Amino acid sequence: AQVGLKRLPAERFEVVKESDSPDVILVRSQDMHGMKFDANLKAVGRAGAGVNNIPVAELSKRGVPVFNAPGANANAVKELVVAGMLIAARNLAPALEFVRNLDKNDLEKKVEAGKKAYAGVELPGHVLGVIGLGKIGSLVADAAIRLGMDVLGYDPEITVDAAWSLPSQVRKAHSIDEVLKAGDFVTLHVPLVDKTRNLVNAKNIGQMKPGAVLLNFSRDGVVDDEAVLKALAAKRLRCYVTDFPSAELIGQPGVVALPHLGASTSEAEDNC
């Protein structure tokens, strides 16, 4: 964002898109694994929270620190999660497709006849399970409470700061399984590391309520796509809303896939 680059005045810094020997690299989502780094590199800054696109271990061995911007895009992601819940609850994705494909002849009659298939539910009184209670998870929990939902949260590694910012109405779960069993909606907000890869998988997805909604605005590898498709086909899941489309998911019934829009607001880019 230009508001950030302006902090690097031309008399002291040269900002370029490519360099064989940069002193510092600023990166958003570009995959840096496999890149060759010159000995001149002093730091890497990630304009976002997750650093799975950066070879942190390799850079650490070189003594090159990696900085990120946790929380800078939290509100943007929170708003998209809320939008995802509403899309799923009110069947908006298939409803939009229905209207888009309507014949214009006798339009009003066809609208009235077809809308019954897209009746949905309201959010108040339903249970939202939040797995991961960092900045984004806490904001999502707070928004859901304000919308009248009951919130169940799980995070075995919650920080003191996150715990202080968490609404008191959030009920504490003691395991992922407890959240999956209880949630009408379950949303994931964890980093992608070895122990969170396929966190939702064939072994535990079957514990979800019939007709539940799973939301993944975390990272693609946190959910096993094949397990999700089987759960959708078996009517265990009603909808899977994800910000990470894959070849397996695109066009599948019950899948709402967005093009990684979580942090894609002008405000979030400026904050990062």
PDB file of C-alpha atoms in Angstrom:
ATOM      1  CA  ALA A   1       0.000   0.000   0.000  1.00  0.00           C
ATOM      2  CA  GLN A   2       1.227   3.483  -0.852  1.00  0.00           C
ATOM      3  CA  VAL A   3       0.515   4.705   2.679  1.00  0.00           C
ATOM      4  CA  GLY A   4       3.140   2.223   3.868  1.00  0.00           C
ATOM      5  CA  LEU A   5       5.685   2.805   1.125  1.00  0.00           C
ATOM      6  CA  LYS A   6       5.605   6.531   1.885  1.00  0.00           C
ATOM      7  CA  ARG A   7       7.324   5.682   5.157  1.00  0.00           C
ATOM      8  CA  LEU A   8      10.384   4.741   3.102  1.00  0.00           C
ATOM      9  CA  PRO A   9      11.559   8.158   1.818  1.00  0.00           C
ATOM     10  CA  ALA A  10      13.505   8.174  -1.446  1.00  0.00           C
ATOM     11  CA  GLU A  11      16.516   9.902   0.083  1.00  0.00           C
ATOM     12  CA  ARG A  12      17.124   6.863   2.298  1.00  0.00           C
ATOM     13  CA  PHE A  13      15.487   3.932   0.501  1.00  0.00           C
ATOM     14  CA  GLU A  14      15.189   2.606  -3.024  1.00  0.00           C
ATOM     15  CA  VAL A  15      11.934   0.679  -3.428  1.00  0.00           C
ATOM     16  CA  VAL A  16      11.897  -1.698  -6.414  1.00  0.00           C
ATOM     17  CA  LYS A  17       9.765  -4.631  -7.549  1.00  0.00           C
ATOM     18  CA  GLU A  18      12.756  -6.878  -8.238  1.00  0.00           C
ATOM     19  CA  SER A  19      16.362  -6.981  -7.121  1.00  0.00           C
ATOM     20  CA  ASP A  20      19.192  -9.511  -7.206  1.00  0.00           C
ATOM     21  CA  SER A  21      20.470  -8.256  -3.873  1.00  0.00           C
ATOM     22  CA  PRO A  22      17.768  -6.642  -1.744  1.00  0.00           C
ATOM     23  CA  ASP A  23      18.452  -5.472   1.786  1.00  0.00           C
ATOM     24  CA  VAL A  24      14.843  -6.104   2.791  1.00  0.00           C
ATOM     25  CA  ILE A  25      11.919  -7.916   1.163  1.00  0.00           C
ATOM     26  CA  LEU A  26       8.303  -6.829   1.696  1.00  0.00           C
ATOM     27  CA  VAL A  27       5.867  -9.574   0.697  1.00  0.00           C
ATOM     28  CA  ARG A  28       2.132 -10.267   0.726  1.00  0.00           C
ATOM     29  CA  SER A  29       1.077 -13.682  -0.626  1.00  0.00           C
ATOM     30  CA  GLN A  30       3.965 -14.448  -3.009  1.00  0.00           C
ATOM     31  CA  ASP A  31       5.408 -17.934  -2.350  1.00  0.00           C
ATOM     32  CA  MET A  32       9.026 -17.428  -1.290  1.00  0.00           C
ATOM     33  CA  HIS A  33       9.848 -21.101  -0.820  1.00  0.00           C
ATOM     34  CA  GLY A  34      12.515 -22.050  -3.342  1.00  0.00           C
ATOM     35  CA  MET A  35      13.769 -18.482  -3.733  1.00  0.00           C
ATOM     36  CA  LYS A  36      17.495 -17.861  -3.532  1.00  0.00           C
ATOM     37  CA  PHE A  37      18.559 -15.235  -1.010  1.00  0.00           C
ATOM     38  CA  ASP A  38      21.621 -13.051  -1.308  1.00  0.00           C
ATOM     39  CA  ALA A  39      23.900 -12.655   1.708  1.00  0.00           C
ATOM     40  CA  ASN A  40      22.922  -8.994   1.751  1.00  0.00           C
ATOM     41  CA  LEU A  41      19.358  -9.767   2.966  1.00  0.00           C
ATOM     42  CA  LYS A  42      18.704  -8.280   6.405  1.00  0.00           C
ATOM     43  CA  ALA A  43      14.978  -8.814   6.989  1.00  0.00           C
ATOM     44  CA  VAL A  44      11.679  -9.988   5.469  1.00  0.00           C
ATOM     45  CA  GLY A  45       8.414  -8.183   6.227  1.00  0.00           C
ATOM     46  CA  ARG A  46       5.079  -9.928   5.629  1.00  0.00           C
ATOM     47  CA  ALA A  47       2.190  -7.532   4.981  1.00  0.00           C
ATOM     48  CA  GLY A  48      -0.268  -9.862   6.677  1.00  0.00           C
ATOM     49  CA  ALA A  49      -0.453 -12.361   9.527  1.00  0.00           C
ATOM     50  CA  GLY A  50       0.368 -15.842   8.180  1.00  0.00           C
ATOM     51  CA  VAL A  51       3.979 -16.628   7.253  1.00  0.00           C
ATOM     52  CA  ASN A  52       3.493 -20.051   5.636  1.00  0.00           C
ATOM     53  CA  ASN A  53       4.562 -18.538   2.283  1.00  0.00           C
ATOM     54  CA  ILE A  54       7.971 -17.664   3.782  1.00  0.00           C
ATOM     55  CA  PRO A  55      10.815 -20.140   4.581  1.00  0.00           C
ATOM     56  CA  VAL A  56      11.112 -18.861   8.155  1.00  0.00           C
ATOM     57  CA  ALA A  57      13.338 -21.710   9.381  1.00  0.00           C
ATOM     58  CA  GLU A  58      15.839 -21.223   6.557  1.00  0.00           C
ATOM     59  CA  LEU A  59      15.965 -17.476   7.097  1.00  0.00           C
ATOM     60  CA  SER A  60      16.327 -17.910  10.852  1.00  0.00           C
ATOM     61  CA  LYS A  61      19.414 -20.066  10.298  1.00  0.00           C
ATOM     62  CA  ARG A  62      20.860 -17.150   8.339  1.00  0.00           C
ATOM     63  CA  GLY A  63      20.005 -14.746  11.153  1.00  0.00           C
ATOM     64  CA  VAL A  64      17.407 -12.972   9.002  1.00  0.00           C
ATOM     65  CA  PRO A  65      14.341 -11.966  11.041  1.00  0.00           C
ATOM     66  CA  VAL A  66      10.836 -12.312   9.588  1.00  0.00           C
ATOM     67  CA  PHE A  67       8.269  -9.737  10.679  1.00  0.00           C
ATOM     68  CA  ASN A  68       4.512  -9.958  10.180  1.00  0.00           C
ATOM     69  CA  ALA A  69       1.501  -7.736  10.879  1.00  0.00           C
ATOM     70  CA  PRO A  70      -0.821  -9.730  13.171  1.00  0.00           C
ATOM     71  CA  GLY A  71      -4.258  -8.208  13.579  1.00  0.00           C
ATOM     72  CA  ALA A  72      -3.873  -5.696  10.763  1.00  0.00           C
ATOM     73  CA  ASN A  73      -6.368  -7.541   8.561  1.00  0.00           C
ATOM     74  CA  ALA A  74      -8.456  -8.998  11.414  1.00  0.00           C
ATOM     75  CA  ASN A  75     -11.533  -6.816  10.889  1.00  0.00           C
ATOM     76  CA  ALA A  76     -11.566  -7.513   7.152  1.00  0.00           C
ATOM     77  CA  VAL A  77     -11.502 -11.268   7.743  1.00  0.00           C
ATOM     78  CA  LYS A  78     -14.107 -11.016  10.503  1.00  0.00           C
ATOM     79  CA  GLU A  79     -16.523  -9.228   8.173  1.00  0.00           C
ATOM     80  CA  LEU A  80     -16.021 -11.866   5.483  1.00  0.00           C
ATOM     81  CA  VAL A  81     -16.670 -14.680   7.981  1.00  0.00           C
ATOM     82  CA  VAL A  82     -19.931 -13.015   9.002  1.00  0.00           C
ATOM     83  CA  ALA A  83     -20.805 -12.654   5.317  1.00  0.00           C
ATOM     84  CA  GLY A  84     -19.986 -16.348   4.847  1.00  0.00           C
ATOM     85  CA  MET A  85     -22.321 -17.336   7.672  1.00  0.00           C
ATOM     86  CA  LEU A  86     -25.127 -15.281   6.145  1.00  0.00           C
ATOM     87  CA  ILE A  87     -24.471 -16.701   2.665  1.00  0.00           C
ATOM     88  CA  ALA A  88     -24.787 -20.217   4.081  1.00  0.00           C
ATOM     89  CA  ALA A  89     -27.694 -19.530   6.442  1.00  0.00           C
ATOM     90  CA  ARG A  90     -29.837 -17.912   3.741  1.00  0.00           C
ATOM     91  CA  ASN A  91     -28.718 -20.116   0.822  1.00  0.00           C
ATOM     92  CA  LEU A  92     -27.639 -17.005  -1.059  1.00  0.00           C
ATOM     93  CA  ALA A  93     -25.137 -18.637  -3.416  1.00  0.00           C
ATOM     94  CA  PRO A  94     -27.604 -21.071  -5.061  1.00  0.00           C
ATOM     95  CA  ALA A  95     -30.349 -18.419  -4.878  1.00  0.00           C
ATOM     96  CA  LEU A  96     -28.221 -15.981  -6.867  1.00  0.00           C
ATOM     97  CA  GLU A  97     -27.502 -18.708  -9.410  1.00  0.00           C
ATOM     98  CA  PHE A  98     -31.223 -19.482  -9.666  1.00  0.00           C
ATOM     99  CA  VAL A  99     -32.068 -15.848 -10.454  1.00  0.00           C
ATOM    100  CA  ARG A 100     -29.152 -15.517 -12.861  1.00  0.00           C
ATOM    101  CA  ASN A 101     -30.480 -18.421 -14.957  1.00  0.00           C
ATOM    102  CA  LEU A 102     -34.168 -17.445 -14.940  1.00  0.00           C
ATOM    103  CA  ASP A 103     -36.022 -17.099 -18.216  1.00  0.00           C
ATOM    104  CA  LYS A 104     -37.393 -13.555 -18.416  1.00  0.00           C
ATOM    105  CA  ASN A 105     -40.777 -14.762 -19.596  1.00  0.00           C
ATOM    106  CA  ASP A 106     -43.283 -14.948 -16.695  1.00  0.00           C
ATOM    107  CA  LEU A 107     -40.442 -13.854 -14.427  1.00  0.00           C
ATOM    108  CA  GLU A 108     -42.540 -12.983 -11.372  1.00  0.00           C
ATOM    109  CA  LYS A 109     -44.356 -16.316 -11.446  1.00  0.00           C
ATOM    110  CA  LYS A 110     -41.088 -18.265 -11.738  1.00  0.00           C
ATOM    111  CA  VAL A 111     -39.500 -16.286  -8.900  1.00  0.00           C
ATOM    112  CA  GLU A 112     -42.414 -17.012  -6.581  1.00  0.00           C
ATOM    113  CA  ALA A 113     -42.486 -20.690  -7.536  1.00  0.00           C
ATOM    114  CA  GLY A 114     -38.733 -21.189  -7.206  1.00  0.00           C
ATOM    115  CA  LYS A 115     -37.910 -19.273  -4.024  1.00  0.00           C
ATOM    116  CA  LYS A 116     -39.244 -22.023  -1.754  1.00  0.00           C
ATOM    117  CA  ALA A 117     -36.153 -24.095  -2.512  1.00  0.00           C
ATOM    118  CA  TYR A 118     -33.902 -21.445  -0.972  1.00  0.00           C
ATOM    119  CA  ALA A 119     -35.577 -20.841   2.393  1.00  0.00           C
ATOM    120  CA  GLY A 120     -32.939 -20.526   5.088  1.00  0.00           C
ATOM    121  CA  VAL A 121     -32.447 -19.998   8.805  1.00  0.00           C
ATOM    122  CA  GLU A 122     -31.704 -16.991  11.003  1.00  0.00           C
ATOM    123  CA  LEU A 123     -28.510 -16.783  13.069  1.00  0.00           C
ATOM    124  CA  PRO A 124     -29.862 -15.948  16.562  1.00  0.00           C
ATOM    125  CA  GLY A 125     -30.067 -18.973  18.837  1.00  0.00           C
ATOM    126  CA  HIS A 126     -27.727 -21.067  16.718  1.00  0.00           C
ATOM    127  CA  VAL A 127     -24.362 -22.237  18.040  1.00  0.00           C
ATOM    128  CA  LEU A 128     -21.149 -20.956  16.494  1.00  0.00           C
ATOM    129  CA  GLY A 129     -18.044 -22.968  17.244  1.00  0.00           C
ATOM    130  CA  VAL A 130     -14.797 -20.989  16.937  1.00  0.00           C
ATOM    131  CA  ILE A 131     -11.549 -22.952  16.712  1.00  0.00           C
ATOM    132  CA  GLY A 132      -8.664 -20.546  17.281  1.00  0.00           C
ATOM    133  CA  LEU A 133      -9.184 -17.484  19.472  1.00  0.00           C
ATOM    134  CA  GLY A 134      -6.539 -15.080  18.283  1.00  0.00           C
ATOM    135  CA  LYS A 135      -7.421 -11.597  17.101  1.00  0.00           C
ATOM    136  CA  ILE A 136      -9.649 -12.762  14.237  1.00  0.00           C
ATOM    137  CA  GLY A 137     -11.340 -15.549  16.188  1.00  0.00           C
ATOM    138  CA  SER A 138     -12.088 -13.175  19.070  1.00  0.00           C
ATOM    139  CA  LEU A 139     -13.596 -10.574  16.730  1.00  0.00           C
ATOM    140  CA  VAL A 140     -15.727 -13.244  15.038  1.00  0.00           C
ATOM    141  CA  ALA A 141     -16.919 -14.485  18.448  1.00  0.00           C
ATOM    142  CA  ASP A 142     -17.853 -10.955  19.488  1.00  0.00           C
ATOM    143  CA  ALA A 143     -19.718 -10.284  16.233  1.00  0.00           C
ATOM    144  CA  ALA A 144     -21.626 -13.562  16.528  1.00  0.00           C
ATOM    145  CA  ILE A 145     -22.694 -12.764  20.093  1.00  0.00           C
ATOM    146  CA  ARG A 146     -23.967  -9.369  18.937  1.00  0.00           C
ATOM    147  CA  LEU A 147     -25.976 -11.212  16.263  1.00  0.00           C
ATOM    148  CA  GLY A 148     -27.631 -13.314  18.960  1.00  0.00           C
ATOM    149  CA  MET A 149     -25.643 -16.520  18.519  1.00  0.00           C
ATOM    150  CA  ASP A 150     -24.336 -18.816  21.265  1.00  0.00           C
ATOM    151  CA  VAL A 151     -20.548 -19.085  20.925  1.00  0.00           C
ATOM    152  CA  LEU A 152     -18.349 -22.011  21.914  1.00  0.00           C
ATOM    153  CA  GLY A 153     -14.603 -21.431  21.622  1.00  0.00           C
ATOM    154  CA  TYR A 154     -11.516 -23.651  21.669  1.00  0.00           C
ATOM    155  CA  ASP A 155      -7.875 -22.615  21.724  1.00  0.00           C
ATOM    156  CA  PRO A 156      -5.374 -24.552  23.862  1.00  0.00           C
ATOM    157  CA  GLU A 157      -2.687 -21.947  23.193  1.00  0.00           C
ATOM    158  CA  ILE A 158      -4.694 -18.783  23.765  1.00  0.00           C
ATOM    159  CA  THR A 159      -2.534 -15.835  24.795  1.00  0.00           C
ATOM    160  CA  VAL A 160      -3.224 -13.698  27.846  1.00  0.00           C
ATOM    161  CA  ASP A 161      -3.983 -10.685  25.623  1.00  0.00           C
ATOM    162  CA  ALA A 162      -6.433 -12.714  23.539  1.00  0.00           C
ATOM    163  CA  ALA A 163      -8.114 -14.069  26.664  1.00  0.00           C
ATOM    164  CA  TRP A 164      -8.583 -10.523  28.014  1.00  0.00           C
ATOM    165  CA  SER A 165     -10.161  -9.376  24.727  1.00  0.00           C
ATOM    166  CA  LEU A 166     -12.513 -12.374  24.482  1.00  0.00           C
ATOM    167  CA  PRO A 167     -16.190 -11.654  25.303  1.00  0.00           C
ATOM    168  CA  SER A 168     -17.213 -13.212  28.622  1.00  0.00           C
ATOM    169  CA  GLN A 169     -20.203 -14.903  26.963  1.00  0.00           C
ATOM    170  CA  VAL A 170     -17.935 -17.257  24.988  1.00  0.00           C
ATOM    171  CA  ARG A 171     -18.215 -20.750  26.467  1.00  0.00           C
ATOM    172  CA  LYS A 172     -14.957 -22.685  26.725  1.00  0.00           C
ATOM    173  CA  ALA A 173     -14.630 -25.997  24.908  1.00  0.00           C
ATOM    174  CA  HIS A 174     -12.015 -28.549  25.958  1.00  0.00           C
ATOM    175  CA  SER A 175     -11.411 -30.152  22.559  1.00  0.00           C
ATOM    176  CA  ILE A 176     -11.922 -29.737  18.827  1.00  0.00           C
ATOM    177  CA  ASP A 177     -14.342 -32.663  18.900  1.00  0.00           C
ATOM    178  CA  GLU A 178     -16.522 -30.833  21.436  1.00  0.00           C
ATOM    179  CA  VAL A 179     -16.766 -27.845  19.093  1.00  0.00           C
ATOM    180  CA  LEU A 180     -17.516 -29.984  16.035  1.00  0.00           C
ATOM    181  CA  LYS A 181     -20.288 -31.860  17.863  1.00  0.00           C
ATOM    182  CA  ALA A 182     -21.974 -28.719  19.206  1.00  0.00           C
ATOM    183  CA  GLY A 183     -21.681 -26.190  16.387  1.00  0.00           C
ATOM    184  CA  ASP A 184     -24.438 -25.381  13.924  1.00  0.00           C
ATOM    185  CA  PHE A 185     -21.693 -23.284  12.340  1.00  0.00           C
ATOM    186  CA  VAL A 186     -17.985 -23.982  12.891  1.00  0.00           C
ATOM    187  CA  THR A 187     -15.322 -21.480  11.853  1.00  0.00           C
ATOM    188  CA  LEU A 188     -11.563 -22.069  11.799  1.00  0.00           C
ATOM    189  CA  HIS A 189      -8.963 -19.447  12.734  1.00  0.00           C
ATOM    190  CA  VAL A 190      -5.654 -21.237  13.195  1.00  0.00           C
ATOM    191  CA  PRO A 191      -2.275 -20.937  11.449  1.00  0.00           C
ATOM    192  CA  LEU A 192      -1.181 -23.689   9.076  1.00  0.00           C
ATOM    193  CA  VAL A 193       1.497 -25.682  10.879  1.00  0.00           C
ATOM    194  CA  ASP A 194       2.190 -29.417  11.037  1.00  0.00           C
ATOM    195  CA  LYS A 195      -0.268 -30.055  13.885  1.00  0.00           C
ATOM    196  CA  THR A 196      -3.094 -28.086  12.232  1.00  0.00           C
ATOM    197  CA  ARG A 197      -2.773 -29.643   8.786  1.00  0.00           C
ATOM    198  CA  ASN A 198      -6.035 -31.482   8.034  1.00  0.00           C
ATOM    199  CA  LEU A 199      -7.349 -30.388  11.425  1.00  0.00           C
ATOM    200  CA  VAL A 200     -10.833 -31.152  10.088  1.00  0.00           C
ATOM    201  CA  ASN A 201     -10.594 -34.556   8.459  1.00  0.00           C
ATOM    202  CA  ALA A 202     -12.384 -37.805   7.658  1.00  0.00           C
ATOM    203  CA  LYS A 203     -12.030 -39.003  11.262  1.00  0.00           C
ATOM    204  CA  ASN A 204     -13.722 -36.063  12.963  1.00  0.00           C
ATOM    205  CA  ILE A 205     -15.961 -34.397  10.377  1.00  0.00           C
ATOM    206  CA  GLY A 206     -18.561 -37.100  10.935  1.00  0.00           C
ATOM    207  CA  GLN A 207     -19.072 -35.768  14.467  1.00  0.00           C
ATOM    208  CA  MET A 208     -20.614 -32.551  13.159  1.00  0.00           C
ATOM    209  CA  LYS A 209     -24.351 -31.991  13.427  1.00  0.00           C
ATOM    210  CA  PRO A 210     -26.330 -33.074  10.373  1.00  0.00           C
ATOM    211  CA  GLY A 211     -26.832 -29.927   8.325  1.00  0.00           C
ATOM    212  CA  ALA A 212     -23.963 -28.005   9.947  1.00  0.00           C
ATOM    213  CA  VAL A 213     -21.953 -25.322   8.143  1.00  0.00           C
ATOM    214  CA  LEU A 214     -18.143 -25.344   8.099  1.00  0.00           C
ATOM    215  CA  LEU A 215     -16.247 -22.103   7.393  1.00  0.00           C
ATOM    216  CA  ASN A 216     -12.555 -21.955   6.559  1.00  0.00           C
ATOM    217  CA  PHE A 217     -11.011 -18.505   6.332  1.00  0.00           C
ATOM    218  CA  SER A 218      -7.790 -19.776   7.916  1.00  0.00           C
ATOM    219  CA  ARG A 219      -5.619 -21.662   5.394  1.00  0.00           C
ATOM    220  CA  ASP A 220      -6.437 -24.265   2.747  1.00  0.00           C
ATOM    221  CA  GLY A 221      -4.409 -27.083   4.306  1.00  0.00           C
ATOM    222  CA  VAL A 222      -6.343 -26.900   7.588  1.00  0.00           C
ATOM    223  CA  VAL A 223      -9.268 -28.784   6.029  1.00  0.00           C
ATOM    224  CA  ASP A 224      -9.228 -32.084   4.121  1.00  0.00           C
ATOM    225  CA  ASP A 225     -11.173 -31.225   0.945  1.00  0.00           C
ATOM    226  CA  GLU A 226     -11.967 -34.857   0.144  1.00  0.00           C
ATOM    227  CA  ALA A 227     -13.463 -35.374   3.609  1.00  0.00           C
ATOM    228  CA  VAL A 228     -15.592 -32.244   3.164  1.00  0.00           C
ATOM    229  CA  LEU A 229     -16.969 -33.407  -0.188  1.00  0.00           C
ATOM    230  CA  LYS A 230     -17.892 -36.795   1.273  1.00  0.00           C
ATOM    231  CA  ALA A 231     -19.606 -35.092   4.226  1.00  0.00           C
ATOM    232  CA  LEU A 232     -21.564 -32.854   1.850  1.00  0.00           C
ATOM    233  CA  ALA A 233     -22.625 -35.833  -0.262  1.00  0.00           C
ATOM    234  CA  ALA A 234     -23.757 -37.675   2.874  1.00  0.00           C
ATOM    235  CA  LYS A 235     -25.741 -34.584   4.034  1.00  0.00           C
ATOM    236  CA  ARG A 236     -23.631 -34.419   7.188  1.00  0.00           C
ATOM    237  CA  LEU A 237     -22.543 -30.943   6.102  1.00  0.00           C
ATOM    238  CA  ARG A 238     -25.038 -28.565   4.520  1.00  0.00           C
ATOM    239  CA  CYS A 239     -22.473 -26.053   3.307  1.00  0.00           C
ATOM    240  CA  TYR A 240     -18.723 -25.489   3.198  1.00  0.00           C
ATOM    241  CA  VAL A 241     -17.667 -21.857   2.877  1.00  0.00           C
ATOM    242  CA  THR A 242     -13.991 -21.375   2.132  1.00  0.00           C
ATOM    243  CA  ASP A 243     -11.641 -18.625   1.022  1.00  0.00           C
ATOM    244  CA  PHE A 244      -9.361 -21.212  -0.601  1.00  0.00           C
ATOM    245  CA  PRO A 245     -10.784 -22.769  -3.791  1.00  0.00           C
ATOM    246  CA  SER A 246      -9.237 -25.969  -5.079  1.00  0.00           C
ATOM    247  CA  ALA A 247      -9.781 -27.976  -8.266  1.00  0.00           C
ATOM    248  CA  GLU A 248     -11.689 -30.586  -6.240  1.00  0.00           C
ATOM    249  CA  LEU A 249     -14.078 -28.040  -4.691  1.00  0.00           C
ATOM    250  CA  ILE A 250     -15.001 -25.825  -7.627  1.00  0.00           C
ATOM    251  CA  GLY A 251     -18.540 -26.417  -8.880  1.00  0.00           C
ATOM    252  CA  GLN A 252     -19.425 -28.949  -6.182  1.00  0.00           C
ATOM    253  CA  PRO A 253     -22.893 -28.714  -4.587  1.00  0.00           C
ATOM    254  CA  GLY A 254     -22.826 -27.132  -1.159  1.00  0.00           C
ATOM    255  CA  VAL A 255     -19.459 -25.448  -1.676  1.00  0.00           C
ATOM    256  CA  VAL A 256     -19.127 -21.660  -1.573  1.00  0.00           C
ATOM    257  CA  ALA A 257     -15.568 -20.858  -2.620  1.00  0.00           C
ATOM    258  CA  LEU A 258     -14.202 -17.306  -2.570  1.00  0.00           C
ATOM    259  CA  PRO A 259     -10.919 -16.205  -4.224  1.00  0.00           C
ATOM    260  CA  HIS A 260      -8.879 -15.571  -1.047  1.00  0.00           C
ATOM    261  CA  LEU A 261     -10.629 -12.279  -0.282  1.00  0.00           C
ATOM    262  CA  GLY A 262     -10.051 -12.300   3.501  1.00  0.00           C
ATOM    263  CA  ALA A 263      -7.606  -9.408   3.645  1.00  0.00           C
ATOM    264  CA  SER A 264      -8.603  -7.820   0.347  1.00  0.00           C
ATOM    265  CA  THR A 265      -9.832  -4.442   1.508  1.00  0.00           C
ATOM    266  CA  SER A 266      -8.149  -1.089   1.078  1.00  0.00           C
ATOM    267  CA  GLU A 267      -8.254  -0.616   4.851  1.00  0.00           C
ATOM    268  CA  ALA A 268      -6.531  -3.940   5.586  1.00  0.00           C
ATOM    269  CA  GLU A 269      -3.824  -3.283   3.008  1.00  0.00           C
ATOM    270  CA  ASP A 270      -3.143   0.121   4.542  1.00  0.00           C
ATOM    271  CA  ASN A 271      -3.071  -1.353   8.055  1.00  0.00           C
ATOM    272  CA  CYS A 272      -0.623  -4.083   7.026  1.00  0.00           C
TER     273      CYS A 272
END
